[in-house]
Structures are given as C-alpha cells and as structure tokens.
C-alpha cells in the first residue's frame, strides 16, 4: 500500500518534468536494457543525461571535460556488479531517490518545472550512488559540476530561475505543455478547441522553452517573441539554420528579444 502511494506521488511530480527530462529517463532505460541491468540505476541516468546532447545537463557535463565513452565503460562495470536483467525493468531505489532530489532542487531554486539540470544536481546529492562514483573516478567533483551549472545559468539569464512569490495579480506558468498539446484558443471567439494536428518534438520543446521564458518573468500571456525565443533555443533546429544561412546571428536575436522581457 505504501509502495502504491509512493508510486502515485512520484507520478504526480513527474508531470512537471520537461520533455527533455522525460527523454533522459527514456534514454536511461535504453542504457539499462543495453547493459542488461535489472533496474534503471543512477549510472544509467548519467548516461541518459549525456545522451540528450543539447540539454543543459549535457552541456554542463561536457564543459566539465567528461567523455561519454569513458562514462559508458564505467557504467558497464557498475552494471556488471549487479544482478542481470530479469523481467520488467524499473527505477532502482537510488534512481527514485534521485528524482525526489531533483524535485527538491527545482523547489529550492524556485523553478516550477524539473529539467535535465535538476536531475543532474539530484545525482550529485546521492552520496553512495553509482553515478557519483563514476564522476569521482573521472576526477570530477560535485563542486566542479555545480560551478559549471552556476556559470552556465549566469551566461543564460532567462534560463536562471527567479524565486518570486506570486502576488494576487501574478500568474505562475507551469512548463507542463499538455494544455498546448491538446488545446488552442480561437482568436475570434476566445473559446478552447482541440488542435487538429500533432506537434513535433521540436515544436513541443519550443513551447516548453517559451513557457520557461514567461515563467521566469511573471508575464501573464504567451507572446510571439516567447515562441521565437523557444525556437531559437534548439541549436540544431531549422529556424537557427535558416538564420545562419542568411548571415543572421540567432544569439544576437535572442539577446535583443530578451531585453524587454528581462526589463
């Protein structure tokens, strides 16, 4: 009974996970299956974070000089020391604890979403976890990772959370994009109608990034500049490529778009 309640609580919290964070969990599962592990453990979460290449966590790990192939070799060694795959694969106790710590990291920073960066910070707090053991073997300390995180967040102010207590006239936006996936508002009537098309992963990511932009500034509505900012966050996206091909610097546009947002 307690186990069912715990699973329900975790499921509710995972509704706040961004698409990237959810993909990290999917990649971690693939890693666990590939390494024939009995469960999805923290070393698989670490591999998942590195595999989601354009995520904040992956950029932090790369900036810390961590090599993906070395992590994979060490993760394979960690997995071999555990029972082989048998039956349905699930999150290990350490991985569940990591997700709880990720939620706590987001709460501490005033974020109303849980992204890849929060998962990474959660891994760092699990002292006996296999992921932290791997990082130590690579001579990378938790403090190094946290410094890289702080540096990256400072360089990208709109990705830095602002802990604002919402007042009566403020609306706090969630990064959960189910509303946008299922519905849209009609310009003419203001009524809600179902979207007639399916959204691509790139568009979903752009919406998430757009929601983050307004969540951190207290705006009451999603505007076109937020959508453009969301699209420009995808460094491999078609919008950035088109701009670059025409000699326009997307990062300069991001800088200009954020001026009225950051005030």
C-alpha positions as YAML, in Angstrom:
chain: A
units: angstrom
residues:
- id: 1
  name: UNK
  ca: [0.00, 0.00, 0.00]
- id: 2
  name: UNK
  ca: [2.82, 2.37, 0.87]
- id: 3
  name: UNK
  ca: [4.53, 1.39, -2.36]
- id: 4
  name: UNK
  ca: [1.42, 2.32, -4.36]
- id: 5
  name: UNK
  ca: [1.18, 5.70, -2.63]
- id: 6
  name: UNK
  ca: [4.88, 6.36, -3.28]
- id: 7
  name: UNK
  ca: [4.46, 5.50, -6.96]
- id: 8
  name: UNK
  ca: [1.42, 7.79, -7.21]
- id: 9
  name: UNK
  ca: [3.30, 10.69, -5.59]
- id: 10
  name: UNK
  ca: [6.24, 10.22, -7.96]
- id: 11
  name: UNK
  ca: [3.89, 10.09, -10.96]
- id: 12
  name: UNK
  ca: [2.29, 13.37, -9.91]
- id: 13
  name: UNK
  ca: [5.69, 15.02, -9.58]
- id: 14
  name: UNK
  ca: [6.80, 13.72, -12.97]
- id: 15
  name: UNK
  ca: [4.00, 15.71, -14.60]
- id: 16
  name: UNK
  ca: [6.28, 18.72, -14.02]
- id: 17
  name: UNK
  ca: [9.20, 17.09, -15.87]
- id: 18
  name: UNK
  ca: [10.14, 18.80, -19.13]
- id: 19
  name: UNK
  ca: [10.15, 16.88, -22.39]
- id: 20
  name: UNK
  ca: [13.95, 16.77, -22.26]
- id: 21
  name: UNK
  ca: [13.93, 15.37, -18.72]
- id: 22
  name: UNK
  ca: [11.44, 12.71, -19.78]
- id: 23
  name: UNK
  ca: [13.60, 11.82, -22.76]
- id: 24
  name: UNK
  ca: [16.56, 11.46, -20.38]
- id: 25
  name: UNK
  ca: [14.57, 8.85, -18.45]
- id: 26
  name: UNK
  ca: [13.78, 7.04, -21.71]
- id: 27
  name: UNK
  ca: [17.45, 7.08, -22.71]
- id: 28
  name: UNK
  ca: [18.40, 5.83, -19.24]
- id: 29
  name: UNK
  ca: [16.02, 2.91, -19.70]
- id: 30
  name: UNK
  ca: [17.60, 2.10, -23.06]
- id: 31
  name: UNK
  ca: [21.04, 2.19, -21.43]
- id: 32
  name: UNK
  ca: [19.93, -0.16, -18.66]
- id: 33
  name: UNK
  ca: [18.49, -2.62, -21.17]
- id: 34
  name: UNK
  ca: [21.62, -2.40, -23.32]
- id: 35
  name: UNK
  ca: [23.82, -3.13, -20.29]
- id: 36
  name: UNK
  ca: [21.45, -5.93, -19.17]
- id: 37
  name: UNK
  ca: [20.83, -4.34, -15.81]
- id: 38
  name: UNK
  ca: [17.99, -5.49, -13.59]
- id: 39
  name: UNK
  ca: [16.88, -1.89, -12.98]
- id: 40
  name: UNK
  ca: [17.41, 1.67, -14.16]
- id: 41
  name: UNK
  ca: [20.12, 2.90, -11.81]
- id: 42
  name: UNK
  ca: [21.94, 6.20, -11.41]
- id: 43
  name: UNK
  ca: [24.73, 5.29, -13.82]
- id: 44
  name: UNK
  ca: [22.04, 4.86, -16.50]
- id: 45
  name: UNK
  ca: [20.56, 8.23, -15.58]
- id: 46
  name: UNK
  ca: [24.01, 9.74, -16.05]
- id: 47
  name: UNK
  ca: [24.28, 8.11, -19.49]
- id: 48
  name: UNK
  ca: [20.80, 9.40, -20.32]
- id: 49
  name: UNK
  ca: [21.80, 12.94, -19.35]
- id: 50
  name: UNK
  ca: [24.86, 12.78, -21.59]
- id: 51
  name: UNK
  ca: [22.89, 11.27, -24.49]
- id: 52
  name: UNK
  ca: [20.36, 14.14, -24.53]
- id: 53
  name: UNK
  ca: [23.09, 16.22, -26.15]
- id: 54
  name: UNK
  ca: [21.52, 19.67, -26.33]
- id: 55
  name: UNK
  ca: [20.21, 19.59, -22.76]
- id: 56
  name: UNK
  ca: [21.57, 21.90, -20.07]
- id: 57
  name: UNK
  ca: [22.89, 18.87, -18.15]
- id: 58
  name: UNK
  ca: [24.80, 17.55, -21.16]
- id: 59
  name: UNK
  ca: [26.37, 20.96, -21.74]
- id: 60
  name: UNK
  ca: [27.40, 21.16, -18.09]
- id: 61
  name: UNK
  ca: [28.98, 17.70, -18.17]
- id: 62
  name: UNK
  ca: [30.75, 18.47, -21.45]
- id: 63
  name: UNK
  ca: [32.10, 21.76, -20.04]
- id: 64
  name: UNK
  ca: [33.46, 19.77, -17.08]
- id: 65
  name: UNK
  ca: [35.51, 17.72, -19.55]
- id: 66
  name: UNK
  ca: [33.58, 14.46, -19.14]
- id: 67
  name: UNK
  ca: [33.88, 12.00, -22.01]
- id: 68
  name: UNK
  ca: [30.80, 9.97, -22.87]
- id: 69
  name: UNK
  ca: [32.71, 6.83, -23.85]
- id: 70
  name: UNK
  ca: [34.51, 6.78, -20.51]
- id: 71
  name: UNK
  ca: [31.22, 7.14, -18.68]
- id: 72
  name: UNK
  ca: [29.77, 4.26, -20.71]
- id: 73
  name: UNK
  ca: [32.75, 1.99, -19.88]
- id: 74
  name: UNK
  ca: [32.48, 2.77, -16.17]
- id: 75
  name: UNK
  ca: [28.69, 2.37, -16.25]
- id: 76
  name: UNK
  ca: [29.13, -1.05, -17.84]
- id: 77
  name: UNK
  ca: [31.46, -2.04, -14.99]
- id: 78
  name: UNK
  ca: [28.93, -0.79, -12.43]
- id: 79
  name: UNK
  ca: [26.10, -2.70, -14.10]
- id: 80
  name: UNK
  ca: [28.09, -5.95, -14.25]
- id: 81
  name: UNK
  ca: [28.39, -5.87, -10.46]
- id: 82
  name: UNK
  ca: [24.58, -6.01, -10.17]
- id: 83
  name: UNK
  ca: [22.00, -8.73, -10.97]
- id: 84
  name: UNK
  ca: [21.34, -9.40, -14.64]
- id: 85
  name: UNK
  ca: [18.17, -8.26, -16.38]
- id: 86
  name: UNK
  ca: [15.16, -10.38, -15.45]
- id: 87
  name: UNK
  ca: [11.52, -9.45, -16.03]
- id: 88
  name: UNK
  ca: [10.18, -5.92, -16.10]
- id: 89
  name: UNK
  ca: [12.77, -3.18, -15.70]
- id: 90
  name: UNK
  ca: [12.02, -0.34, -13.29]
- id: 91
  name: UNK
  ca: [13.74, 2.52, -11.49]
- id: 92
  name: UNK
  ca: [16.06, 1.44, -8.69]
- id: 93
  name: UNK
  ca: [15.68, 2.85, -5.18]
- id: 94
  name: UNK
  ca: [18.65, 5.16, -5.86]
- id: 95
  name: UNK
  ca: [17.09, 6.42, -9.10]
- id: 96
  name: UNK
  ca: [13.78, 7.11, -7.36]
- id: 97
  name: UNK
  ca: [15.70, 8.98, -4.66]
- id: 98
  name: UNK
  ca: [17.46, 10.97, -7.42]
- id: 99
  name: UNK
  ca: [14.12, 12.02, -8.90]
- id: 100
  name: UNK
  ca: [12.94, 13.17, -5.47]
- id: 101
  name: UNK
  ca: [16.17, 15.14, -5.04]
- id: 102
  name: UNK
  ca: [15.70, 16.65, -8.50]
- id: 103
  name: UNK
  ca: [12.24, 17.84, -7.45]
- id: 104
  name: UNK
  ca: [13.78, 19.30, -4.30]
- id: 105
  name: UNK
  ca: [16.48, 21.08, -6.36]
- id: 106
  name: UNK
  ca: [13.80, 22.68, -8.51]
- id: 107
  name: UNK
  ca: [11.87, 23.73, -5.40]
- id: 108
  name: UNK
  ca: [14.99, 25.25, -3.81]
- id: 109
  name: UNK
  ca: [15.65, 27.33, -6.91]
- id: 110
  name: UNK
  ca: [12.05, 28.46, -7.26]
- id: 111
  name: UNK
  ca: [11.52, 26.55, -10.51]
- id: 112
  name: UNK
  ca: [8.06, 25.16, -11.22]
- id: 113
  name: UNK
  ca: [9.43, 22.59, -13.68]
- id: 114
  name: UNK
  ca: [12.02, 19.82, -13.42]
- id: 115
  name: UNK
  ca: [14.60, 19.79, -16.20]
- id: 116
  name: UNK
  ca: [17.74, 17.82, -17.01]
- id: 117
  name: UNK
  ca: [19.80, 20.21, -14.88]
- id: 118
  name: UNK
  ca: [17.74, 19.33, -11.80]
- id: 119
  name: UNK
  ca: [18.23, 15.61, -12.47]
- id: 120
  name: UNK
  ca: [21.98, 16.19, -12.66]
- id: 121
  name: UNK
  ca: [22.01, 18.17, -9.40]
- id: 122
  name: UNK
  ca: [19.93, 15.41, -7.81]
- id: 123
  name: UNK
  ca: [22.52, 12.82, -8.84]
- id: 124
  name: UNK
  ca: [25.24, 14.87, -7.15]
- id: 125
  name: UNK
  ca: [23.41, 14.74, -3.83]
- id: 126
  name: UNK
  ca: [23.19, 10.93, -3.74]
- id: 127
  name: UNK
  ca: [26.46, 10.26, -1.96]
- id: 128
  name: UNK
  ca: [26.53, 6.47, -2.42]
- id: 129
  name: UNK
  ca: [25.12, 6.48, -5.95]
- id: 130
  name: UNK
  ca: [26.90, 4.78, -8.84]
- id: 131
  name: UNK
  ca: [26.76, 7.97, -10.94]
- id: 132
  name: UNK
  ca: [28.67, 9.98, -8.37]
- id: 133
  name: UNK
  ca: [31.14, 7.11, -8.05]
- id: 134
  name: UNK
  ca: [31.74, 7.29, -11.82]
- id: 135
  name: UNK
  ca: [32.31, 11.05, -11.71]
- id: 136
  name: UNK
  ca: [34.83, 10.62, -8.90]
- id: 137
  name: UNK
  ca: [36.70, 8.01, -10.94]
- id: 138
  name: UNK
  ca: [36.92, 10.61, -13.69]
- id: 139
  name: UNK
  ca: [38.35, 13.09, -11.15]
- id: 140
  name: UNK
  ca: [35.28, 15.30, -11.39]
- id: 141
  name: UNK
  ca: [33.88, 16.54, -8.09]
- id: 142
  name: UNK
  ca: [30.27, 17.60, -7.36]
- id: 143
  name: UNK
  ca: [31.58, 21.10, -6.68]
- id: 144
  name: UNK
  ca: [33.05, 21.29, -10.20]
- id: 145
  name: UNK
  ca: [29.70, 20.35, -11.70]
- id: 146
  name: UNK
  ca: [27.84, 22.87, -9.54]
- id: 147
  name: UNK
  ca: [30.28, 25.60, -10.57]
- id: 148
  name: UNK
  ca: [29.69, 24.76, -14.23]
- id: 149
  name: UNK
  ca: [25.96, 24.91, -13.60]
- id: 150
  name: UNK
  ca: [26.24, 28.32, -11.93]
- id: 151
  name: UNK
  ca: [28.39, 29.63, -14.79]
- id: 152
  name: UNK
  ca: [26.00, 28.39, -17.46]
- id: 153
  name: UNK
  ca: [22.98, 29.83, -15.69]
- id: 154
  name: UNK
  ca: [24.74, 33.17, -15.28]
- id: 155
  name: UNK
  ca: [25.53, 33.26, -19.00]
- id: 156
  name: UNK
  ca: [21.90, 32.47, -19.86]
- id: 157
  name: UNK
  ca: [19.85, 34.73, -17.60]
- id: 158
  name: UNK
  ca: [16.47, 33.68, -18.94]
- id: 159
  name: UNK
  ca: [17.28, 30.06, -18.04]
- id: 160
  name: UNK
  ca: [18.03, 31.15, -14.48]
- id: 161
  name: UNK
  ca: [15.11, 30.81, -12.11]
- id: 162
  name: UNK
  ca: [13.85, 33.87, -10.27]
- id: 163
  name: UNK
  ca: [12.32, 32.94, -6.93]
- id: 164
  name: UNK
  ca: [9.31, 35.26, -6.95]
- id: 165
  name: UNK
  ca: [6.42, 34.67, -4.61]
- id: 166
  name: UNK
  ca: [3.40, 35.13, -6.91]
- id: 167
  name: UNK
  ca: [1.19, 38.01, -5.83]
- id: 168
  name: UNK
  ca: [-2.57, 38.24, -6.44]
- id: 169
  name: UNK
  ca: [-2.09, 39.76, -9.91]
- id: 170
  name: UNK
  ca: [0.66, 37.33, -10.94]
- id: 171
  name: UNK
  ca: [0.09, 34.09, -12.73]
- id: 172
  name: UNK
  ca: [2.66, 31.32, -12.40]
- id: 173
  name: UNK
  ca: [3.03, 29.29, -15.57]
- id: 174
  name: UNK
  ca: [3.90, 25.60, -15.50]
- id: 175
  name: UNK
  ca: [6.31, 24.13, -18.00]
- id: 176
  name: UNK
  ca: [3.87, 21.25, -18.41]
- id: 177
  name: UNK
  ca: [2.73, 21.72, -22.03]
- id: 178
  name: UNK
  ca: [-0.26, 19.34, -22.07]
- id: 179
  name: UNK
  ca: [-2.52, 22.39, -22.38]
- id: 180
  name: UNK
  ca: [-0.78, 23.38, -25.60]
- id: 181
  name: UNK
  ca: [-0.62, 19.81, -26.88]
- id: 182
  name: UNK
  ca: [-4.37, 19.25, -26.57]
- id: 183
  name: UNK
  ca: [-5.95, 22.69, -26.99]
- id: 184
  name: UNK
  ca: [-5.64, 26.08, -28.60]
- id: 185
  name: UNK
  ca: [-7.50, 29.35, -28.15]
- id: 186
  name: UNK
  ca: [-9.55, 30.67, -31.07]
- id: 187
  name: UNK
  ca: [-8.63, 34.27, -31.97]
- id: 188
  name: UNK
  ca: [-12.19, 35.12, -32.94]
- id: 189
  name: UNK
  ca: [-14.18, 33.67, -30.04]
- id: 190
  name: UNK
  ca: [-11.61, 33.05, -27.33]
- id: 191
  name: UNK
  ca: [-13.07, 29.57, -26.97]
- id: 192
  name: UNK
  ca: [-10.92, 26.47, -26.48]
- id: 193
  name: UNK
  ca: [-10.75, 23.98, -29.31]
- id: 194
  name: UNK
  ca: [-8.75, 20.82, -29.92]
- id: 195
  name: UNK
  ca: [-5.62, 21.05, -32.03]
- id: 196
  name: UNK
  ca: [-6.26, 19.31, -35.38]
- id: 197
  name: UNK
  ca: [-2.61, 18.32, -35.82]
- id: 198
  name: UNK
  ca: [0.10, 16.57, -33.87]
- id: 199
  name: UNK
  ca: [3.05, 18.64, -32.65]
- id: 200
  name: UNK
  ca: [6.61, 17.57, -33.43]
- id: 201
  name: UNK
  ca: [9.18, 17.09, -30.67]
- id: 202
  name: UNK
  ca: [10.92, 20.29, -31.83]
- id: 203
  name: UNK
  ca: [7.71, 22.31, -31.51]
- id: 204
  name: UNK
  ca: [6.97, 20.79, -28.09]
- id: 205
  name: UNK
  ca: [10.47, 21.74, -26.97]
- id: 206
  name: UNK
  ca: [10.00, 25.26, -28.31]
- id: 207
  name: UNK
  ca: [6.77, 25.61, -26.35]
- id: 208
  name: UNK
  ca: [8.48, 24.39, -23.19]
- id: 209
  name: UNK
  ca: [11.29, 26.90, -23.64]
- id: 210
  name: UNK
  ca: [8.75, 29.66, -24.36]
- id: 211
  name: UNK
  ca: [6.87, 28.81, -21.17]
- id: 212
  name: UNK
  ca: [10.11, 28.92, -19.20]
- id: 213
  name: UNK
  ca: [10.77, 32.40, -20.57]
- id: 214
  name: UNK
  ca: [7.46, 33.72, -19.25]
- id: 215
  name: UNK
  ca: [7.52, 31.66, -16.05]
- id: 216
  name: UNK
  ca: [10.73, 33.41, -15.01]
- id: 217
  name: UNK
  ca: [9.43, 36.89, -15.70]
- id: 218
  name: UNK
  ca: [5.85, 36.81, -14.43]
- id: 219
  name: UNK
  ca: [4.24, 37.63, -17.79]
- id: 220
  name: UNK
  ca: [0.52, 36.97, -17.97]
- id: 221
  name: UNK
  ca: [0.42, 35.74, -21.54]
- id: 222
  name: UNK
  ca: [2.44, 33.88, -24.13]
- id: 223
  name: UNK
  ca: [3.59, 36.29, -26.85]
- id: 224
  name: UNK
  ca: [5.18, 35.76, -30.25]
- id: 225
  name: UNK
  ca: [8.65, 36.76, -29.02]
- id: 226
  name: UNK
  ca: [8.48, 33.95, -26.43]
- id: 227
  name: UNK
  ca: [7.73, 31.47, -29.20]
- id: 228
  name: UNK
  ca: [10.66, 32.78, -31.25]
- id: 229
  name: UNK
  ca: [12.93, 32.54, -28.21]
- id: 230
  name: UNK
  ca: [11.74, 28.98, -27.71]
- id: 231
  name: UNK
  ca: [12.53, 28.07, -31.32]
- id: 232
  name: UNK
  ca: [15.97, 29.65, -31.16]
- id: 233
  name: UNK
  ca: [16.94, 27.55, -28.12]
- id: 234
  name: UNK
  ca: [17.21, 24.49, -30.38]
- id: 235
  name: UNK
  ca: [20.76, 24.81, -31.64]
- id: 236
  name: UNK
  ca: [20.14, 22.13, -34.29]
- id: 237
  name: UNK
  ca: [16.73, 23.46, -35.30]
- id: 238
  name: UNK
  ca: [15.64, 24.58, -38.77]
- id: 239
  name: UNK
  ca: [14.97, 28.16, -37.64]
- id: 240
  name: UNK
  ca: [18.56, 28.66, -36.45]
- id: 241
  name: UNK
  ca: [19.94, 27.04, -39.59]
- id: 242
  name: UNK
  ca: [17.90, 29.33, -41.85]
- id: 243
  name: UNK
  ca: [19.07, 32.41, -39.97]
- id: 244
  name: UNK
  ca: [22.69, 31.30, -40.07]
- id: 245
  name: UNK
  ca: [22.42, 30.55, -43.80]
- id: 246
  name: UNK
  ca: [21.22, 34.12, -44.38]
- id: 247
  name: UNK
  ca: [24.06, 35.60, -42.31]
- id: 248
  name: UNK
  ca: [21.97, 36.42, -39.23]
- id: 249
  name: UNK
  ca: [23.27, 35.59, -35.75]
- id: 250
  name: UNK
  ca: [20.48, 33.80, -33.80]
- id: 251
  name: UNK
  ca: [22.17, 34.56, -30.46]
- id: 252
  name: UNK
  ca: [22.05, 38.28, -31.23]
- id: 253
  name: UNK
  ca: [18.32, 37.95, -31.83]
- id: 254
  name: UNK
  ca: [17.93, 36.12, -28.52]
- id: 255
  name: UNK
  ca: [19.78, 38.93, -26.78]
- id: 256
  name: UNK
  ca: [17.53, 41.59, -28.35]
- id: 257
  name: UNK
  ca: [14.33, 39.65, -27.67]
- id: 258
  name: UNK
  ca: [15.18, 39.25, -24.01]
- id: 259
  name: UNK
  ca: [15.72, 42.96, -23.38]
- id: 260
  name: UNK
  ca: [12.03, 43.81, -22.90]
- id: 261
  name: UNK
  ca: [11.46, 40.52, -21.06]
- id: 262
  name: UNK
  ca: [14.27, 40.97, -18.56]
- id: 263
  name: UNK
  ca: [13.36, 44.67, -18.20]
...
